[in-house]
mmCIF file of C-alpha atoms in Angstrom:
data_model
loop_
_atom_site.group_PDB
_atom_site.id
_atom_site.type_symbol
_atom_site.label_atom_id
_atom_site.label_comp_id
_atom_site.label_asym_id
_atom_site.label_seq_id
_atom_site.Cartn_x
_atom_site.Cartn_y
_atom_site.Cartn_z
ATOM 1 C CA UNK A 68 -13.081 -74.439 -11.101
ATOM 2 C CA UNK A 69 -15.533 -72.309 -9.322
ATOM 3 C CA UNK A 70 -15.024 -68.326 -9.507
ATOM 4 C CA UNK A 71 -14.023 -65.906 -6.595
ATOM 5 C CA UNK A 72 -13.734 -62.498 -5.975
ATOM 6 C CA UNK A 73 -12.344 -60.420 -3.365
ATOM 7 C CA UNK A 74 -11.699 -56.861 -2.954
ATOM 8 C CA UNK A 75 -8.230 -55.498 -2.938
ATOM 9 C CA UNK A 76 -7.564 -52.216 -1.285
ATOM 10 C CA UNK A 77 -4.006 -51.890 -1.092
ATOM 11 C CA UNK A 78 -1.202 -52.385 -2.844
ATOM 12 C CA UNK A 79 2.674 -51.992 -1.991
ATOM 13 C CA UNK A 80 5.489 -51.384 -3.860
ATOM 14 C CA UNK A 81 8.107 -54.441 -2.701
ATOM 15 C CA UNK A 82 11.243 -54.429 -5.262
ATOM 16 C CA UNK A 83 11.571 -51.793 -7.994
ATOM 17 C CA UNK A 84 14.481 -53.947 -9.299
ATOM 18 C CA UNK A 85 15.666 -57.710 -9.530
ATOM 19 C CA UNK A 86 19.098 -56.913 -7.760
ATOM 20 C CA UNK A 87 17.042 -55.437 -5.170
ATOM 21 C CA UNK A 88 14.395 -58.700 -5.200
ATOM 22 C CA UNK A 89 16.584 -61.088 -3.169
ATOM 23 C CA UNK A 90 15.713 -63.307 -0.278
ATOM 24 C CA UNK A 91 17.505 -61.410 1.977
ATOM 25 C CA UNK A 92 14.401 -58.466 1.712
ATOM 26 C CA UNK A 93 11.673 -60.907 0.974
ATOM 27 C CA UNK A 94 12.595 -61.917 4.995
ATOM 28 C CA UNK A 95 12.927 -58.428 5.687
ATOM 29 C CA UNK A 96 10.099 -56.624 4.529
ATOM 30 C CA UNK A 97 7.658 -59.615 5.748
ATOM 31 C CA UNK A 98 7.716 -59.006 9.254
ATOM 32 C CA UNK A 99 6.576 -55.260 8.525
ATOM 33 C CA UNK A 100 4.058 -56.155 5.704
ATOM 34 C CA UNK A 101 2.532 -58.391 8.188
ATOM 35 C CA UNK A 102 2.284 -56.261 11.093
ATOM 36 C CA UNK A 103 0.822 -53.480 9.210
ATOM 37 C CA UNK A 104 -1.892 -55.716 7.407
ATOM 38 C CA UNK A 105 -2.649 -56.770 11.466
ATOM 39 C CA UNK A 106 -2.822 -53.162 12.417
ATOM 40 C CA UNK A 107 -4.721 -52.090 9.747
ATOM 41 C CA UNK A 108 -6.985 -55.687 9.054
ATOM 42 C CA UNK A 109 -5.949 -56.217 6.217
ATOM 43 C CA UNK A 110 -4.429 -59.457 4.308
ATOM 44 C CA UNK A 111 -2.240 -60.197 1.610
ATOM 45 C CA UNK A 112 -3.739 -61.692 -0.988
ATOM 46 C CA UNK A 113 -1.961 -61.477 -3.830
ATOM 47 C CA UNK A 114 1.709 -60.370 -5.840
ATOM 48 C CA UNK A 115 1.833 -58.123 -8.880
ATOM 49 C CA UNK A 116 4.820 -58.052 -10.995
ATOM 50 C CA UNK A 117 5.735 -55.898 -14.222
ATOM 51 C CA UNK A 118 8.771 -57.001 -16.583
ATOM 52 C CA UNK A 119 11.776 -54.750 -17.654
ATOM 53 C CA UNK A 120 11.066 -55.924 -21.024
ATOM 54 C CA UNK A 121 7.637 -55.266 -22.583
ATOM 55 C CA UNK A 122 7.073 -58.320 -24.416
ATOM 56 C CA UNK A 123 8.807 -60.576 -21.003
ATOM 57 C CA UNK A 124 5.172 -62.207 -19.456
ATOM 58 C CA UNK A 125 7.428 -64.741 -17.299
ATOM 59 C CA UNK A 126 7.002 -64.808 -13.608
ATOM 60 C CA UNK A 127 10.351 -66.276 -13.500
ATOM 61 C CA UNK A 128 11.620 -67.984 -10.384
ATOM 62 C CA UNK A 129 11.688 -65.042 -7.920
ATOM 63 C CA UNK A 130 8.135 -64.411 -8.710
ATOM 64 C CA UNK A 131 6.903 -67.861 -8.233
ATOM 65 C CA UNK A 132 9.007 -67.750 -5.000
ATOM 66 C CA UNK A 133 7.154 -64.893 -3.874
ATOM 67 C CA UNK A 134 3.803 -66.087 -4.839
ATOM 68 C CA UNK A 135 4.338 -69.036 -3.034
ATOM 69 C CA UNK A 136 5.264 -67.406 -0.124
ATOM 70 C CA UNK A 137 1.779 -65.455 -0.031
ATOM 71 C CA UNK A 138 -0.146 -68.775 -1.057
ATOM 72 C CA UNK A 139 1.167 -70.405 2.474
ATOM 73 C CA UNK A 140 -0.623 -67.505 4.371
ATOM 74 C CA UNK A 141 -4.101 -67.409 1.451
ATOM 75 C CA UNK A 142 -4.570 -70.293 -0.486
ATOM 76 C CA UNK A 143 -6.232 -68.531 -3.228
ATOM 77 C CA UNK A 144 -3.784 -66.122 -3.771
ATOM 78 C CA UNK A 145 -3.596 -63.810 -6.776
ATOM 79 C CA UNK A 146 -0.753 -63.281 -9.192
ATOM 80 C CA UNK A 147 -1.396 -60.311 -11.548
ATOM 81 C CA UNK A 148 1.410 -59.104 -14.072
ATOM 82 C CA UNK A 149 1.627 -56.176 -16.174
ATOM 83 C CA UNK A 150 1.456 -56.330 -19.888
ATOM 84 C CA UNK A 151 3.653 -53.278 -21.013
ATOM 85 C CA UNK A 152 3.012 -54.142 -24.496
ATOM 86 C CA UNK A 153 0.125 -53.168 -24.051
ATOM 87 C CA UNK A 154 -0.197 -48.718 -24.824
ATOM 88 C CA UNK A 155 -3.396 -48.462 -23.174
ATOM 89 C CA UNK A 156 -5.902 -49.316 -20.452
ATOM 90 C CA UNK A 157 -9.689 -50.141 -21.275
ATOM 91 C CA UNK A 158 -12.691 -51.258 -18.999
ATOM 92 C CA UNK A 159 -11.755 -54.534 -21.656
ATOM 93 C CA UNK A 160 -8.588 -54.554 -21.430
ATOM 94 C CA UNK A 161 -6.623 -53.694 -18.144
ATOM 95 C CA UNK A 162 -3.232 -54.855 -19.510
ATOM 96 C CA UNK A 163 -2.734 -57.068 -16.643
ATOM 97 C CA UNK A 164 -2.746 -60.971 -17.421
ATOM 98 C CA UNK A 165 -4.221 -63.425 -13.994
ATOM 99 C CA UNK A 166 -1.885 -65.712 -13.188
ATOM 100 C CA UNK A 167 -1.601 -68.788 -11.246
ATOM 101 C CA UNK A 168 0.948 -69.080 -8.425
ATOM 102 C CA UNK A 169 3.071 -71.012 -10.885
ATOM 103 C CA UNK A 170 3.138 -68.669 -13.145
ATOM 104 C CA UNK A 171 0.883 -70.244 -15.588
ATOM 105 C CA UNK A 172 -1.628 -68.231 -16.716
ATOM 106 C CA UNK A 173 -5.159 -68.622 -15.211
ATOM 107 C CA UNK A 174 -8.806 -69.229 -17.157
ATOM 108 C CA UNK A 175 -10.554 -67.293 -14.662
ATOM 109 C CA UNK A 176 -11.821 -63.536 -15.707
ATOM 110 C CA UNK A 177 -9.888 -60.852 -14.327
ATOM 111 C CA UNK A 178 -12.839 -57.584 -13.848
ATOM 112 C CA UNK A 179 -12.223 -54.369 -11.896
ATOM 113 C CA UNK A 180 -14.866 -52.984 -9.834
ATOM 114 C CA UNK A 181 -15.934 -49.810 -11.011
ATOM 115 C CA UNK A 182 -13.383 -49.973 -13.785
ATOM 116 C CA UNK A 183 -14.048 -46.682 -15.654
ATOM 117 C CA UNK A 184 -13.164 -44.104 -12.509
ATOM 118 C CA UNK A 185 -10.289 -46.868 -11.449
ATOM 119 C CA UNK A 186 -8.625 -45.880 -15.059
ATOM 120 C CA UNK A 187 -9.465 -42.347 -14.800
ATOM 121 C CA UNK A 188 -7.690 -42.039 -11.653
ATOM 122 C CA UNK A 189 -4.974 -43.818 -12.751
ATOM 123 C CA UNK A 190 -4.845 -41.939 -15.938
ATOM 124 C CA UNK A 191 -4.640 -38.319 -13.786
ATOM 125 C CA UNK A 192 -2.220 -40.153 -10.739
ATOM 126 C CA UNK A 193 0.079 -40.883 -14.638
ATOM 127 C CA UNK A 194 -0.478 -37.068 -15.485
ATOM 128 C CA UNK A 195 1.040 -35.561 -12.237
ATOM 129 C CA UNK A 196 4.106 -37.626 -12.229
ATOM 130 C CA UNK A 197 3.320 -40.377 -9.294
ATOM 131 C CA UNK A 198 4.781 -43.378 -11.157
ATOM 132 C CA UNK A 199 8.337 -41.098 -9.933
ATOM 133 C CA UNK A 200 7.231 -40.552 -6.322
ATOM 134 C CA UNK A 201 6.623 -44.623 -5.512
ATOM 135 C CA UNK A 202 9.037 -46.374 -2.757
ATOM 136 C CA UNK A 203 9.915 -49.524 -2.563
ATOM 137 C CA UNK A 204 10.814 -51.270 0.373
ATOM 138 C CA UNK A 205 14.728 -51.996 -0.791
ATOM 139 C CA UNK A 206 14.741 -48.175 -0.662
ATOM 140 C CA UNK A 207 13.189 -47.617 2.937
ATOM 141 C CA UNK A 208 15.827 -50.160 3.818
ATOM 142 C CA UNK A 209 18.757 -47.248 2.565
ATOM 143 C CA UNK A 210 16.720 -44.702 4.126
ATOM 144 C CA UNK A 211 14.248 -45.638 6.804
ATOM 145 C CA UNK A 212 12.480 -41.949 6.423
ATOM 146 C CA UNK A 213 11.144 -42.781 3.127
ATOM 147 C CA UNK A 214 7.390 -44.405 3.542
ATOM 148 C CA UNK A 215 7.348 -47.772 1.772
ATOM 149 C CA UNK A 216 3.972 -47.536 2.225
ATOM 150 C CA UNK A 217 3.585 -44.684 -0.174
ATOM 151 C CA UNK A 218 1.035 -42.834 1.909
ATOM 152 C CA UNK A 219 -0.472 -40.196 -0.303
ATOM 153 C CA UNK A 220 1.138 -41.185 -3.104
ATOM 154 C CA UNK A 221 -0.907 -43.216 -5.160
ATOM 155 C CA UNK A 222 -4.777 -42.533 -3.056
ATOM 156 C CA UNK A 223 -8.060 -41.856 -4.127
#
């Protein structure tokens, strides 16, 4: 298999929770996903996920579900889940495994452009509380004023 890369720009906060992750916002939030990424020329490319439980590295059906979704619109899309047993970040370790949309993990090498500043500015957006500032779309859906895309939020 013959190695990509692409560069991702973006990324949006979906489902904060698994009662929230049903197909009833999956068909929801699409429509507005999609018209922003037309607006703003961008594409989705990919679906990150991170467990409840540390040590839980399943995709589990929802997950697939979603990544197959995104793989009928890019056919090389991107699966990237969080390790949280991991404690730390490093330019060798990002705590994030690649996975396939299957959920199976991938033999291709996951690298981060720029890596050092990427964790550094992770490391300070950690230190001034943003992790408790993110939206998720199920929660624009209660509240329409809150921005699910999280403008200023997370930005460099």
């Amino acid at each position: 298999m013959s190695s990509f890369f692409f560069f991702i720009s973006r990324a949006g906060c979906c489902f904060q929770s698994y009662t929230a992750a049903d197909p009833t916002n999956l068909n929801l939030h699409n429509p507005q996903a999609d018209e922003f990424c037309k607006t703003e020329k961008l594409q989705i490319v990919g679906y990150y996920q991170a467990n409840e439980l540390s040590t839980d590295m399943d995709l589990g059906p929802f997950g697939r579900k979603i990544a197959e979704k995104i793989k009928g619109q890019f056919a090389r899309a991107v699966v990237l889940m969080v390790d949280g047993s991991k404690t730390s970040v490093s330019e060798s370790d990002l705590c994030l495994q690649l996975l396939g949309t299957d959920g199976k993990p991938s033999n291709q090498p996951l690298t981060l452009r720029d890596a050092s500043k990427a964790i550094a500015f992770l490391e300070q957006s950690l230190n001034r509380g943003a992790q408790q500032q993110v939206v998720d779309f199920d929660a624009h859906l209660d509240d329409p004023s809150k921005d699910w895309l999280n403008s200023g939020v997370v930005c460099a």
